[in-house]
C-alpha positions as semicolon CSV with decimal commas, in nm:
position;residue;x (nm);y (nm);z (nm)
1;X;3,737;4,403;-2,565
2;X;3,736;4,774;-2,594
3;X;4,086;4,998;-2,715
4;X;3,903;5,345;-2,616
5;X;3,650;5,506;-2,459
6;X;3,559;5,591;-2,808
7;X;3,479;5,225;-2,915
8;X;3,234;5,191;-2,561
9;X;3,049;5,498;-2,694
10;X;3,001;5,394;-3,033
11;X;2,895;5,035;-2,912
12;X;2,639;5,242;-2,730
13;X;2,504;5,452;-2,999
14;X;2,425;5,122;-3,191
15;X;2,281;4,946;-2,929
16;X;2,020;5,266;-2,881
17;X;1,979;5,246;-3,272
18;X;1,922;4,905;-3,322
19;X;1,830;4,708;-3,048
20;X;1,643;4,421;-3,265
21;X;2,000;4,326;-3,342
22;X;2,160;4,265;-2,973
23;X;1,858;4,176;-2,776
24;X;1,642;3,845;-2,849
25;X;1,373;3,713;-2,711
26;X;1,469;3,490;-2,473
27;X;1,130;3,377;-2,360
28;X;1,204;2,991;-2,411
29;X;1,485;3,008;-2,165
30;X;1,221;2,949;-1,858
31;X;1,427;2,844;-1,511
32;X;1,109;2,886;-1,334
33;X;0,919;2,582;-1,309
34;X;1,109;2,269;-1,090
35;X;1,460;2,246;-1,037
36;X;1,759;2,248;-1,271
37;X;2,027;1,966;-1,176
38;X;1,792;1,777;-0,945
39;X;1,611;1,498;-1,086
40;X;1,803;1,236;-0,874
41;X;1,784;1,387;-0,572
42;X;1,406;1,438;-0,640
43;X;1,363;1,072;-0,794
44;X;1,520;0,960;-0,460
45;X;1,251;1,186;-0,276
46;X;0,929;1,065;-0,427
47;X;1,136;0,700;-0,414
48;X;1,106;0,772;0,016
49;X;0,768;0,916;0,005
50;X;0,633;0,624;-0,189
51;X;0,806;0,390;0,045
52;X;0,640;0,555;0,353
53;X;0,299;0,528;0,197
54;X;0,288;0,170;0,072
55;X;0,447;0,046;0,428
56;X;0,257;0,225;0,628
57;X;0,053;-0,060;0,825
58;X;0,426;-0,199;0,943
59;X;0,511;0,141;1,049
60;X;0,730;0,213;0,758
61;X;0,803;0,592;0,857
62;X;1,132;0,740;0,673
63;X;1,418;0,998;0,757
64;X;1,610;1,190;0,523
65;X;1,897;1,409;0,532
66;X;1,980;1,682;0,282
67;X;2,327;1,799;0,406
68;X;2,536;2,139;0,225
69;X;2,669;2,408;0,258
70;X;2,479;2,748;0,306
71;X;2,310;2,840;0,006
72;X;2,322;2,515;-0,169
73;X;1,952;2,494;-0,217
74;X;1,856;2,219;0,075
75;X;1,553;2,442;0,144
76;X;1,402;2,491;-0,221
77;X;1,427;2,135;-0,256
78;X;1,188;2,043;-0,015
79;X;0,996;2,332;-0,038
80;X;0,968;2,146;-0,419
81;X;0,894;1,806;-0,290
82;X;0,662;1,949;-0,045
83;X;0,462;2,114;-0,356
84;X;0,445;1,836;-0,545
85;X;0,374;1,590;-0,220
86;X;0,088;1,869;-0,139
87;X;-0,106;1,807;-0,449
88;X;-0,110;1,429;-0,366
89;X;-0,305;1,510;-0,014
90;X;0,027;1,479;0,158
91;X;0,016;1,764;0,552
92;X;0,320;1,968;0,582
93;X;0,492;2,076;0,893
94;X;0,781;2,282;0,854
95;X;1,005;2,331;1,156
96;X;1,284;2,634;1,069
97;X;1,554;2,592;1,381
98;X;1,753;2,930;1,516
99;X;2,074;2,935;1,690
100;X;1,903;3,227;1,918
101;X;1,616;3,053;1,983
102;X;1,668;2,902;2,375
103;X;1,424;2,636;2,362
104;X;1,388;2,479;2,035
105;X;1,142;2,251;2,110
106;X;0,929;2,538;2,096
107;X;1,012;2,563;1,762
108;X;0,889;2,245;1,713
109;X;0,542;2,291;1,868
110;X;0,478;2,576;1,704
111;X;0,520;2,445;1,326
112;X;0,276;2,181;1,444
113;X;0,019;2,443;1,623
114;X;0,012;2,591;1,295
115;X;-0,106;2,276;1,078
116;X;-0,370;2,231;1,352
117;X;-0,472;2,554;1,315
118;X;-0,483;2,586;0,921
119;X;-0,704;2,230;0,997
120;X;-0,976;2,403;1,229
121;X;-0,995;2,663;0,949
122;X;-1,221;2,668;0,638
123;X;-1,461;2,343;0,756
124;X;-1,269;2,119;0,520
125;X;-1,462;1,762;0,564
126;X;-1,123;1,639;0,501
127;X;-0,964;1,818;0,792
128;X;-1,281;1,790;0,987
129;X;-1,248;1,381;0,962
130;X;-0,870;1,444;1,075
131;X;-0,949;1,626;1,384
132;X;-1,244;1,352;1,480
133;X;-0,967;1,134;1,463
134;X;-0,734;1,334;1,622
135;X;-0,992;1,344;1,939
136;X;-1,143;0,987;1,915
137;X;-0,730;0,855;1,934
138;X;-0,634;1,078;2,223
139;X;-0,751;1,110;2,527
140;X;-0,858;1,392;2,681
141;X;-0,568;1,443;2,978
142;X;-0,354;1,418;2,692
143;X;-0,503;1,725;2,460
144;X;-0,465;1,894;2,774
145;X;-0,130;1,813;2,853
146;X;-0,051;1,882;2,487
147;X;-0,236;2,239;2,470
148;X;0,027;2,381;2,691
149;X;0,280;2,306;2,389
150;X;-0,022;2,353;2,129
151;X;-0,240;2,617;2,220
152;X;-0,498;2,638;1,885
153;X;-0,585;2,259;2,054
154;X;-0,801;2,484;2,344
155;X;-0,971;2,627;2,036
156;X;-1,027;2,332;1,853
157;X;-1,142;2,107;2,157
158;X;-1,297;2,370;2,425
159;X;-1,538;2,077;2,525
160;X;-1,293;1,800;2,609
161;X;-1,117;2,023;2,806
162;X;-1,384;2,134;3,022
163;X;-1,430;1,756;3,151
164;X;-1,103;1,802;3,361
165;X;-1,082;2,184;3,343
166;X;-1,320;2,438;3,468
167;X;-1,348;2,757;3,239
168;X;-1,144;2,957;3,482
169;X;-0,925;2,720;3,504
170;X;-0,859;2,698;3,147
171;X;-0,806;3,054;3,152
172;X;-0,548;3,038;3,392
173;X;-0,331;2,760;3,209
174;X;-0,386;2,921;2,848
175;X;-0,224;3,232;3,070
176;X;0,048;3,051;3,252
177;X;0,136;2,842;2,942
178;X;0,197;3,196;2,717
179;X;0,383;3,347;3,041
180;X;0,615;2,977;3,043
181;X;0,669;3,017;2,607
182;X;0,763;3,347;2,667
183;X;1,018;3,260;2,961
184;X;1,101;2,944;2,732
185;X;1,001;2,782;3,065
186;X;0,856;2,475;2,912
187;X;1,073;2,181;2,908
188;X;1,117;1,963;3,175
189;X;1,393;1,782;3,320
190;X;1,153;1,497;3,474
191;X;1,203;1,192;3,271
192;X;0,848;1,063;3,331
193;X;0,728;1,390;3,217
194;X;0,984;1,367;2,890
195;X;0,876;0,999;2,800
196;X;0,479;1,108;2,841
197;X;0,550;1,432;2,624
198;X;0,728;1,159;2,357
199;X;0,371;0,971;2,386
200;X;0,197;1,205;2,325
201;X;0,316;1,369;2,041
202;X;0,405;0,983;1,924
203;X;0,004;0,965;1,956
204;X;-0,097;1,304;1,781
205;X;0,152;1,207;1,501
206;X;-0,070;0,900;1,435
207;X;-0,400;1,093;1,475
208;X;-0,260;1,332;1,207
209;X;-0,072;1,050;0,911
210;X;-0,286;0,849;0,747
211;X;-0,162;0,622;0,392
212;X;-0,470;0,902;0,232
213;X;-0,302;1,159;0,417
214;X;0,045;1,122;0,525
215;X;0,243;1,377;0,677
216;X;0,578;1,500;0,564
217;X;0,751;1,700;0,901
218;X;1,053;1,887;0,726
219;X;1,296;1,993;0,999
220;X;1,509;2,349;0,846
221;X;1,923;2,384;0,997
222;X;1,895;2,118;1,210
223;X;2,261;2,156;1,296
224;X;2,069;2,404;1,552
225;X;1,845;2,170;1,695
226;X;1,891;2,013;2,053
227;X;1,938;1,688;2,245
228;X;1,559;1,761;2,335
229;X;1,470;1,812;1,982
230;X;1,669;1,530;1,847
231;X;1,544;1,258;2,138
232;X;1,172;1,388;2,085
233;X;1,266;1,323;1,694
234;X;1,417;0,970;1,703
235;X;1,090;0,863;1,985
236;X;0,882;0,959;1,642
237;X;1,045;0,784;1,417
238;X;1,249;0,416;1,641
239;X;0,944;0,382;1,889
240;X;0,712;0,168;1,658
241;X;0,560;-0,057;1,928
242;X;0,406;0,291;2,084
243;X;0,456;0,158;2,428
244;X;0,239;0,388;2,657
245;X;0,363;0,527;3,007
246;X;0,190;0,247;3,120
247;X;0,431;0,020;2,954
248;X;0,116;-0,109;2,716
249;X;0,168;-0,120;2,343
250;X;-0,011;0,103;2,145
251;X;-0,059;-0,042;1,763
252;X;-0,156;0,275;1,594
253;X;0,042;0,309;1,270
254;X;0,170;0,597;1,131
255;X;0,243;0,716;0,793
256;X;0,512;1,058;0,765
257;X;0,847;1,109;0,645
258;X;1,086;1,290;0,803
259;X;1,315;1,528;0,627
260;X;1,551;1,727;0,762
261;X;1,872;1,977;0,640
262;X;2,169;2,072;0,830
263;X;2,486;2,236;0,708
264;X;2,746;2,009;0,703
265;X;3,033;2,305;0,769
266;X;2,879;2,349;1,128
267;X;2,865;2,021;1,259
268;X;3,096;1,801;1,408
269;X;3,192;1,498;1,235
């Protein structure tokens, strides 16, 4: 510590002087590449994703939980496991959940309307075998039932579409499906119409994972997520036997891992 002014000033002077004797190079203290503190958590990770991969003909799909406080560093974990699982041919979908957002299934949708877009992009063979698949497992009434959530999937598949649509048509519903997401207009409180859009996305969730591909769905402050989100989550990851509205089972496996983060301080117990 410091007696005077004086002492500060003449502290100063030598630091200006000779620098070479209070600055070193620091160069080996590197914080920038992978966490610090984490290895379990990560270990446990990779543990999950390994898990999901090697079980994934008996439906071994996987939820985690990263719980904390805000700040604690939920997200750059996964965004870290997401790297790493990216390099091994793993799809990402990130869903980041608002409190202000009024329907956040939307949010939901929209994180996977991006990875189909990013797929239709480029002419990847890769992504061009997973969107063959994608339209050899689905059928057509349900891309079209799906566009309204996912509307990149009236770009990527004009020519299913127009089987049950007529261009105008198809006009019209790409128009009335932006005027219903902008309303947030889009959920419906028909239980048929819930269980089909639980199908569905059950279906184009299985079109998408492969044990080559798999596909890790991170879901960001889930503590703002709701019932609609949650039942459309647990139809993904409990409904294994895939049973159709029809009530006929539907063996298609998938292969994803669900991981999610919530802040435990604004939840109830």
């Amino acid at each position: 510590p410091f007696d005077s002014l004086d002492e500060v000033v003449e502290e100063v002077k030598q630091i200006l002087d000779r620098p070479d004797i209070f600055f070193h190079d620091v160069n080996w203290l590197d914080f920038s590449s992978g966490l610090i503190g984490r290895s379990e958590e990560m270990q446990r990770l990779h543990e999950e994703a390994a898990s999901v991969q090697m079980g994934a003909g008996e439906f071994e799909n996987r939820l985690v939980l990263l719980k904390g406080s805000p700040g604690a560093g939920k997200s750059y974990l996964a965004s870290n496991i997401q790297g790493e699982l990216s390099e091994s041919g793993w799809l990402y979908v990130h869903t980041k959940f608002d409190r202000f957002v009024r329907n956040p299934l939307l949010t939901i949708a929209s994180s996977f309307d991006e990875l189909l877009a990013s797929l239709g992009e480029g002419g990847d063979e890769e992504n061009l075998d997973i969107l063959e698949n994608l339209e050899a497992v689905m059928s057509t009434s349900a891309i079209a039932t799906l566009s309204e959530w996912l509307p990149s999937l009236r770009d990527l598949f004009p020519h299913l579409l127009r089987r049950v649509i007529s261009d105008e048509d198809l006009v019209s519903l790409a128009d009335d499906s932006q005027r219903r997401r902008r309303n947030n207009d889009m959920t419906s409180s028909s239980e048929s119409a819930q269980s089909r859009l639980h199908y569905i996305f059950r279906k184009l969730v299985s079109a998408l994972s492969s044990p080559e591909r798999p596909l890790l769905i991170f879901l960001d402050d889930l503590q703002w997520a709701d019932n609609s989100c949650l039942d459309l989550i647990s139809s993904l990851l409990m409904d294994f036997n895939h049973i159709n509205q029809f009530g006929i089972a539907d063996d298609t496996p998938q292969c994803f891992l669900v991981m999610g983060s919530y802040r435990d301080n604004e939840v109830d117990s």
